[in-house]
mmCIF file of C-alpha atoms in Angstrom:
data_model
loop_
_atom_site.group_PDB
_atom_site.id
_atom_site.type_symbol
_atom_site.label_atom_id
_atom_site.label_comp_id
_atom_site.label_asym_id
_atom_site.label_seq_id
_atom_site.Cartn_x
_atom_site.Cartn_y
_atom_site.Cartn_z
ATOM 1 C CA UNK I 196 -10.063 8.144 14.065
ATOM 2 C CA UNK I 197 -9.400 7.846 10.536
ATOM 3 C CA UNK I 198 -11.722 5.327 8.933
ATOM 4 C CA UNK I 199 -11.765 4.346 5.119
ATOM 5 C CA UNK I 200 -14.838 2.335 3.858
ATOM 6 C CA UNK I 201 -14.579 0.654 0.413
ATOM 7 C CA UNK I 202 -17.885 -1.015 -1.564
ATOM 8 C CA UNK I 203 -18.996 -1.611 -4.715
ATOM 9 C CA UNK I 204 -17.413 -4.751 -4.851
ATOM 10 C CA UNK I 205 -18.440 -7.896 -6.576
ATOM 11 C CA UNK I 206 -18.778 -10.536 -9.313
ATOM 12 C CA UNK I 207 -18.515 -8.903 -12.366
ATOM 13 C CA UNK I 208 -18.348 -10.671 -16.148
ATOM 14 C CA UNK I 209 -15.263 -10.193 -18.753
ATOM 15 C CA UNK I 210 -15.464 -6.836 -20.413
ATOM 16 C CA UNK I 211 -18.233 -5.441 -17.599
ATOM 17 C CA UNK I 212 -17.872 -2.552 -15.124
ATOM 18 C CA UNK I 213 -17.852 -2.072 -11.445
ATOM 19 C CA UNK I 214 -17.731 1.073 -9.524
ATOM 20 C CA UNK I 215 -15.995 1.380 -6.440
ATOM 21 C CA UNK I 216 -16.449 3.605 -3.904
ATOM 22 C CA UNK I 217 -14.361 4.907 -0.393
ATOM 23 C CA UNK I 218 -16.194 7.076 2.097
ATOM 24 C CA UNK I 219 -13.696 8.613 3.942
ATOM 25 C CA UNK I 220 -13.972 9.947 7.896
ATOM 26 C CA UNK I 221 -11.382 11.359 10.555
ATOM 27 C CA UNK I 222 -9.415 13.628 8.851
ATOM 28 C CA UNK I 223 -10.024 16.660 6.307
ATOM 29 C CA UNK I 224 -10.351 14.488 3.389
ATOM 30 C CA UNK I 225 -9.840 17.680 0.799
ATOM 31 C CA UNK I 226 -6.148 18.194 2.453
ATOM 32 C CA UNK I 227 -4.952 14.827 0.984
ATOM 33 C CA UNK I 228 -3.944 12.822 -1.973
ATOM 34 C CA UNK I 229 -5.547 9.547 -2.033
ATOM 35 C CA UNK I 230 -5.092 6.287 -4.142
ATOM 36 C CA UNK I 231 -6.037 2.815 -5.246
ATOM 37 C CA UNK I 232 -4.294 -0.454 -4.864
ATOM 38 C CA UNK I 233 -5.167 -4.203 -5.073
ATOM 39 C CA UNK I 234 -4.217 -6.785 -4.337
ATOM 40 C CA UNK I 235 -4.970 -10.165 -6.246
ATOM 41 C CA UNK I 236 -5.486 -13.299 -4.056
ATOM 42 C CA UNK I 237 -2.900 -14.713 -2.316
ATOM 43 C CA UNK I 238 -0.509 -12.209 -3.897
ATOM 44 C CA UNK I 239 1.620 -8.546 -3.679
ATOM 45 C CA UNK I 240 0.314 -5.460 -3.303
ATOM 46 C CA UNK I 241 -0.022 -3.121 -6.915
ATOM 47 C CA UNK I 242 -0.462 0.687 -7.034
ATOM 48 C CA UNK I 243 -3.583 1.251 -9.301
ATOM 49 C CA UNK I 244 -4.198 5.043 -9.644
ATOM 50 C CA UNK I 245 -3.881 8.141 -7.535
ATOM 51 C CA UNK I 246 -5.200 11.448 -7.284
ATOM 52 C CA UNK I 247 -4.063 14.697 -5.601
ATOM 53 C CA UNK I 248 -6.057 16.219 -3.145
ATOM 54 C CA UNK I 249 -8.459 18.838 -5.209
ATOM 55 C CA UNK I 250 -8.940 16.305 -7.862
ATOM 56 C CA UNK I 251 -6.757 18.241 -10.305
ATOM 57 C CA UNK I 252 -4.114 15.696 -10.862
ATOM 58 C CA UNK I 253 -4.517 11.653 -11.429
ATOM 59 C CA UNK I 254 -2.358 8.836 -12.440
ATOM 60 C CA UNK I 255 -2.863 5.578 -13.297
ATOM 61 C CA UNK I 256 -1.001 1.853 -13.640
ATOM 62 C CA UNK I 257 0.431 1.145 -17.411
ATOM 63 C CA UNK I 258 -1.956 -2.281 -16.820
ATOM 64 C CA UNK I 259 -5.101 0.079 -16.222
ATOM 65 C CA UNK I 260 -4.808 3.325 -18.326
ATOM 66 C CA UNK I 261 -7.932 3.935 -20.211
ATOM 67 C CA UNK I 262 -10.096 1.105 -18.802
ATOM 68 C CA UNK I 263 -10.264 2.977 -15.347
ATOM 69 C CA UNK I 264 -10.885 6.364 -13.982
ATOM 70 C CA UNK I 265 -10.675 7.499 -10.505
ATOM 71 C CA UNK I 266 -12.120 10.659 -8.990
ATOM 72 C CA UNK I 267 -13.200 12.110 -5.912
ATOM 73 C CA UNK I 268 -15.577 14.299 -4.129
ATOM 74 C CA UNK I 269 -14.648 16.508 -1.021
ATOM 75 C CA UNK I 270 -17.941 17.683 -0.645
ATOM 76 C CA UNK I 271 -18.381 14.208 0.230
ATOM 77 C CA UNK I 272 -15.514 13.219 1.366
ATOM 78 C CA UNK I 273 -15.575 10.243 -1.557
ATOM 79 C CA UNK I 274 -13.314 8.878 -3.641
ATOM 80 C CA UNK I 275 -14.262 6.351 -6.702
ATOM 81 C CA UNK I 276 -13.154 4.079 -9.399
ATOM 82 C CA UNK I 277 -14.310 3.356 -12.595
ATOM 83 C CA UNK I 278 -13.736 0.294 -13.987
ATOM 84 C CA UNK I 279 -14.861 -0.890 -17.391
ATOM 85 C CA UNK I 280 -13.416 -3.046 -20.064
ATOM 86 C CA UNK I 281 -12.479 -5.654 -17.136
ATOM 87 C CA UNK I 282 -10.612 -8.708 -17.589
ATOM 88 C CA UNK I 283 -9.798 -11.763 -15.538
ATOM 89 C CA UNK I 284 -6.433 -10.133 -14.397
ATOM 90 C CA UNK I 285 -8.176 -7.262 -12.883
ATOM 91 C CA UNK I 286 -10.198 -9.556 -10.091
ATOM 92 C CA UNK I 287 -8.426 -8.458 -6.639
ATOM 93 C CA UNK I 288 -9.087 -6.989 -3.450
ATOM 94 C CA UNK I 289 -9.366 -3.279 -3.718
ATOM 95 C CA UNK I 290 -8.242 -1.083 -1.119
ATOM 96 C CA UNK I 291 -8.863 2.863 -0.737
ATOM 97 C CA UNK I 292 -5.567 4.404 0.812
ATOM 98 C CA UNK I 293 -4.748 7.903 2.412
ATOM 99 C CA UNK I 294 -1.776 9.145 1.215
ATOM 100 C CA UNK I 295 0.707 10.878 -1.197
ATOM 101 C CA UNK I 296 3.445 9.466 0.846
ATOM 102 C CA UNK I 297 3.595 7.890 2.888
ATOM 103 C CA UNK I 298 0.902 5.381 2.077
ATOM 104 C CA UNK I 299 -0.751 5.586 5.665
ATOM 105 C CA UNK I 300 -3.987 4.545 6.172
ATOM 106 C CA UNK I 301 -5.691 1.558 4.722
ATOM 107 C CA UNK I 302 -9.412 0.004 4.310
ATOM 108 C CA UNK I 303 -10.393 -2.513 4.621
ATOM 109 C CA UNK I 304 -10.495 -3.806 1.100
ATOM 110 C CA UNK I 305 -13.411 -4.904 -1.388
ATOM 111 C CA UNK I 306 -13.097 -7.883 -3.344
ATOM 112 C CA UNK I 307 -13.600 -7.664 -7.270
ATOM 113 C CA UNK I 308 -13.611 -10.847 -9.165
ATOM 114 C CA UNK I 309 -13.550 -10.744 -12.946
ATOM 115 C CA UNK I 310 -14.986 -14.308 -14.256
ATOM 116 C CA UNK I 311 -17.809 -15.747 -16.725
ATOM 117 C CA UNK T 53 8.825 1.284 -13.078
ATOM 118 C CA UNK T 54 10.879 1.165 -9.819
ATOM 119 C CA UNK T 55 11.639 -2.569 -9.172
ATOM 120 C CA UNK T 56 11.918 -3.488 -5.179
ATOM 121 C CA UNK T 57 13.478 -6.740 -4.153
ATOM 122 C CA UNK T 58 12.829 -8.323 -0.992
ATOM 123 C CA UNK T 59 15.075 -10.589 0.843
ATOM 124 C CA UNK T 60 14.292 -13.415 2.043
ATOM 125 C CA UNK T 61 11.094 -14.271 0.735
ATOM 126 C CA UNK T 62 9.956 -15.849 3.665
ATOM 127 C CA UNK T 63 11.842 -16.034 7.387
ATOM 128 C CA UNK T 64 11.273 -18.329 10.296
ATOM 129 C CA UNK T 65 12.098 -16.897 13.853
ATOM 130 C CA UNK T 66 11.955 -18.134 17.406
ATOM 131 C CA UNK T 67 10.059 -15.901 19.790
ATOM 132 C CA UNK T 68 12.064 -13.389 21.528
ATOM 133 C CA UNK T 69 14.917 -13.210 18.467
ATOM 134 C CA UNK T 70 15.556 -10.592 16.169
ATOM 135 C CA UNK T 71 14.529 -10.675 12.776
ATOM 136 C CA UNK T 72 15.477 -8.883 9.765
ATOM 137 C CA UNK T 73 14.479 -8.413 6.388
ATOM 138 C CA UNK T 74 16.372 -6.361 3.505
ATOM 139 C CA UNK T 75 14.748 -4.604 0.680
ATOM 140 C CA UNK T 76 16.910 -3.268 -2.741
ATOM 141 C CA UNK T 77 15.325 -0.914 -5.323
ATOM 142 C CA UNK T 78 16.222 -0.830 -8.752
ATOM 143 C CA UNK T 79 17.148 2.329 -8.699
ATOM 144 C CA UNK T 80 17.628 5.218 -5.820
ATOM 145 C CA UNK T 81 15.576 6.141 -3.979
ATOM 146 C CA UNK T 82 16.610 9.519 -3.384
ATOM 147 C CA UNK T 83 13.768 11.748 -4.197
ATOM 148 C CA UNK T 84 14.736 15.203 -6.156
ATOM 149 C CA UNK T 85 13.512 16.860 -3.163
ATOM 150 C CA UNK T 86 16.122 15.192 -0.807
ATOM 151 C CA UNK T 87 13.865 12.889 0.899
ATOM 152 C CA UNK T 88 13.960 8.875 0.524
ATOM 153 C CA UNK T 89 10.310 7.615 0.240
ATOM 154 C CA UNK T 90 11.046 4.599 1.596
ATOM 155 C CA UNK T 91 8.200 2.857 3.888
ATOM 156 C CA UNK T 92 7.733 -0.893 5.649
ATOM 157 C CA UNK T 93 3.975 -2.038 5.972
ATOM 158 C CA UNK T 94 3.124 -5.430 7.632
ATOM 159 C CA UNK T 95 0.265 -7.065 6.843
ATOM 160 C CA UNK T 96 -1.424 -9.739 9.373
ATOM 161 C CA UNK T 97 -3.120 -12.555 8.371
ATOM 162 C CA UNK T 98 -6.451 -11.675 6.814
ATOM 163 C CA UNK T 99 -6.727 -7.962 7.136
ATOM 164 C CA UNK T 100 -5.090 -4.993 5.111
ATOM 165 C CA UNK T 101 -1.743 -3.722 5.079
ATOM 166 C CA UNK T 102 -0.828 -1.302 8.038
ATOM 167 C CA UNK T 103 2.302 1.552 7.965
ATOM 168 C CA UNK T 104 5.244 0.778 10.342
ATOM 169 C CA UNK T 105 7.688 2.579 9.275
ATOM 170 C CA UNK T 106 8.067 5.472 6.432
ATOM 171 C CA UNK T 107 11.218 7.902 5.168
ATOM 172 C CA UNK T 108 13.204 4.691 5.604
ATOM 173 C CA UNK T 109 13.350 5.157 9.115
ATOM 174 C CA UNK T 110 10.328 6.956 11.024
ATOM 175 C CA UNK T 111 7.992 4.847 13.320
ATOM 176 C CA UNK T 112 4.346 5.451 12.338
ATOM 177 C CA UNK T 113 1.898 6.534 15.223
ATOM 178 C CA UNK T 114 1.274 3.473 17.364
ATOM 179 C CA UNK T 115 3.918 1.504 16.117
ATOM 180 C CA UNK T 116 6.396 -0.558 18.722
ATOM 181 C CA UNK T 117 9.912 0.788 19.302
ATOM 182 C CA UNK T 118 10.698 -2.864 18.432
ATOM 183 C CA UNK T 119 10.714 -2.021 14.598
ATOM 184 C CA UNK T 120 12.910 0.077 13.141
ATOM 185 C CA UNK T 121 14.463 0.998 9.964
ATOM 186 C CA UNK T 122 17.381 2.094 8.348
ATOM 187 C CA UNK T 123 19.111 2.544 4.765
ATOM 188 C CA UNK T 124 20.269 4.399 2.298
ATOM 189 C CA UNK T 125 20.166 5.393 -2.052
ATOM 190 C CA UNK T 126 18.914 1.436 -3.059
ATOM 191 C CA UNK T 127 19.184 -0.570 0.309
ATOM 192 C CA UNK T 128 17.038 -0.918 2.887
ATOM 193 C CA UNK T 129 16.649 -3.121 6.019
ATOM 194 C CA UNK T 130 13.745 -3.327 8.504
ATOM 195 C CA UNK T 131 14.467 -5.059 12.079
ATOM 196 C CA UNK T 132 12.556 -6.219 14.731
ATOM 197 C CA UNK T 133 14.331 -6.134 17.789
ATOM 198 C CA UNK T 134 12.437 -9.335 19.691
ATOM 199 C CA UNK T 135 9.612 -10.975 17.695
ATOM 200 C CA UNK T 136 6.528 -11.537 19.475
ATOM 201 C CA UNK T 137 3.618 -13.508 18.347
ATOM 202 C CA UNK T 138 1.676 -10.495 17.082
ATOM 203 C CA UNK T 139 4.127 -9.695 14.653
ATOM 204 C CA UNK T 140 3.188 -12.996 12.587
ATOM 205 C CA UNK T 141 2.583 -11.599 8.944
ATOM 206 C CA UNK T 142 3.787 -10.585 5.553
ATOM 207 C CA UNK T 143 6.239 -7.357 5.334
ATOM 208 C CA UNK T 144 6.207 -5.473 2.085
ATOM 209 C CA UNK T 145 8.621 -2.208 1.640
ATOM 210 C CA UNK T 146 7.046 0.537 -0.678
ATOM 211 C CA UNK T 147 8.671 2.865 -2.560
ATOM 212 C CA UNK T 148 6.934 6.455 -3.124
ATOM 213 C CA UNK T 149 9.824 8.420 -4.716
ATOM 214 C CA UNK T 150 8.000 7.420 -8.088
ATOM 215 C CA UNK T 151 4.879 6.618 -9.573
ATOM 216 C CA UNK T 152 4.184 4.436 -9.601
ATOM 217 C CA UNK T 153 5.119 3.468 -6.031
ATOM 218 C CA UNK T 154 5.861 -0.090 -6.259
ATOM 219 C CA UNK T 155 6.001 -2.728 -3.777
ATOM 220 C CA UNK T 156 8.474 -5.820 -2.919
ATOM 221 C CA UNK T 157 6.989 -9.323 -3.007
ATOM 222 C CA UNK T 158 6.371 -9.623 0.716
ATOM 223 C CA UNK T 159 8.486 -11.438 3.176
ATOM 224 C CA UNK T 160 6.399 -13.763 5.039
ATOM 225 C CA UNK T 161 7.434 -14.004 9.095
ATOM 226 C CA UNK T 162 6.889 -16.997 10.867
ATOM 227 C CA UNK T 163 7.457 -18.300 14.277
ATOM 228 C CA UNK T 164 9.465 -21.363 14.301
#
């Protein structure tokens, strides 16, 4: 069964960090891209940053580029996301999602809210 | 960025009825590769977002033959043959044919 597992969640101040992490399980975690998205509350879903399967290729959201970073381990079958510089906007639920296309399994989410 | 708009925003069905719910990108669709990376996810109230249907068309694993999809280049539609109670939630399509994907706003299915 494939299981994602996010954490690192939290209440975090304007212009602070959080790191996020996603332990994956249930599938060969090196044979797949994997991604970020969040969702803010009681709104749509946004694509936050992606990276292919050996860690060779990222992208990132125009709204995120250069405040976050996202990387992975296969070793550990991990994926992560730095995020610094943070601003009210950014506070969401994050979820960890298998997938170059289609977008097909989700956690669970962790919750990152961005206030003084 | 690949704008996806949903219609309608938010649709009220009786048990048993069909429901539909349309989806237009901005642009196509059409992937240089030939493919359409079209999906449907629904999302019940108060957990994440779950794959129904993806290639505009193709029923994820699990999924009831009740849903089904169908489209083409910039339009997209996503039926459910009889609604049953389970299927209260919000329905988002995603596009994946560009990064990065983008969603629609959600159309939020009720049961009248």
């Amino acid at each position: 069964e494939v299981q994602l597992v996010e954490s690192g969640g939290g209440l975090v101040q304007p212009g602070g960090s959080l790191r996020l992490s996603c332990a994956a399980s249930g599938f060969t975690f090196s044979n797949y891209w994997m991604n970020w998205v969040r969702q803010a509350p009681g709104k749509g879903l946004m694509c936050v940053s992606r990276i292919k399967s050996d860690g060779s290729s990222t992208s990132y959201a125009d709204s995120v580029k250069g405040r976050f970073t996202i990387s992975r381990d296969n070793a550990k079958n991990m994926l992560y996301l730095q995020m610094n510089s943070l601003r009210a906007e950014d506070t969401a639920v994050y979820y960890c999602v298998r997938g170059g296309w289609p977008l097909d399994y989700w956690g669970q989410g962790t919750l990152v809210t961005v206030s003084s | 960025d690949i704008v996806m708009t949903q219609t309608p925003l938010s649709s009220p069905v009786t048990l048993g009825q069909p429901a539909s719910i349309s989806c237009r990108s901005s642009q196509s669709l059409v992937h240089s590769d030939g493919n359409t990376y079209l999906s449907w996810l629904q999302q019940r109230p108060g957990q994440p977002p779950r794959l129904l249907i993806y290639k505009i068309s193709n029923r994820f694993s699990g999924v009831p033959d009740r849903f089904s999809g169908s489209g083409a280049g910039t339009d997209f539609t996503l039926k459910i043959s009889r609604v049953e109670a389970e299927d209260v939630g919000v329905y988002y399509c995603v596009q994946a044919t560009q990064f990065p994907h983008t969603f629609g706003q959600g159309t939020k299915l009720e049961i009248k």
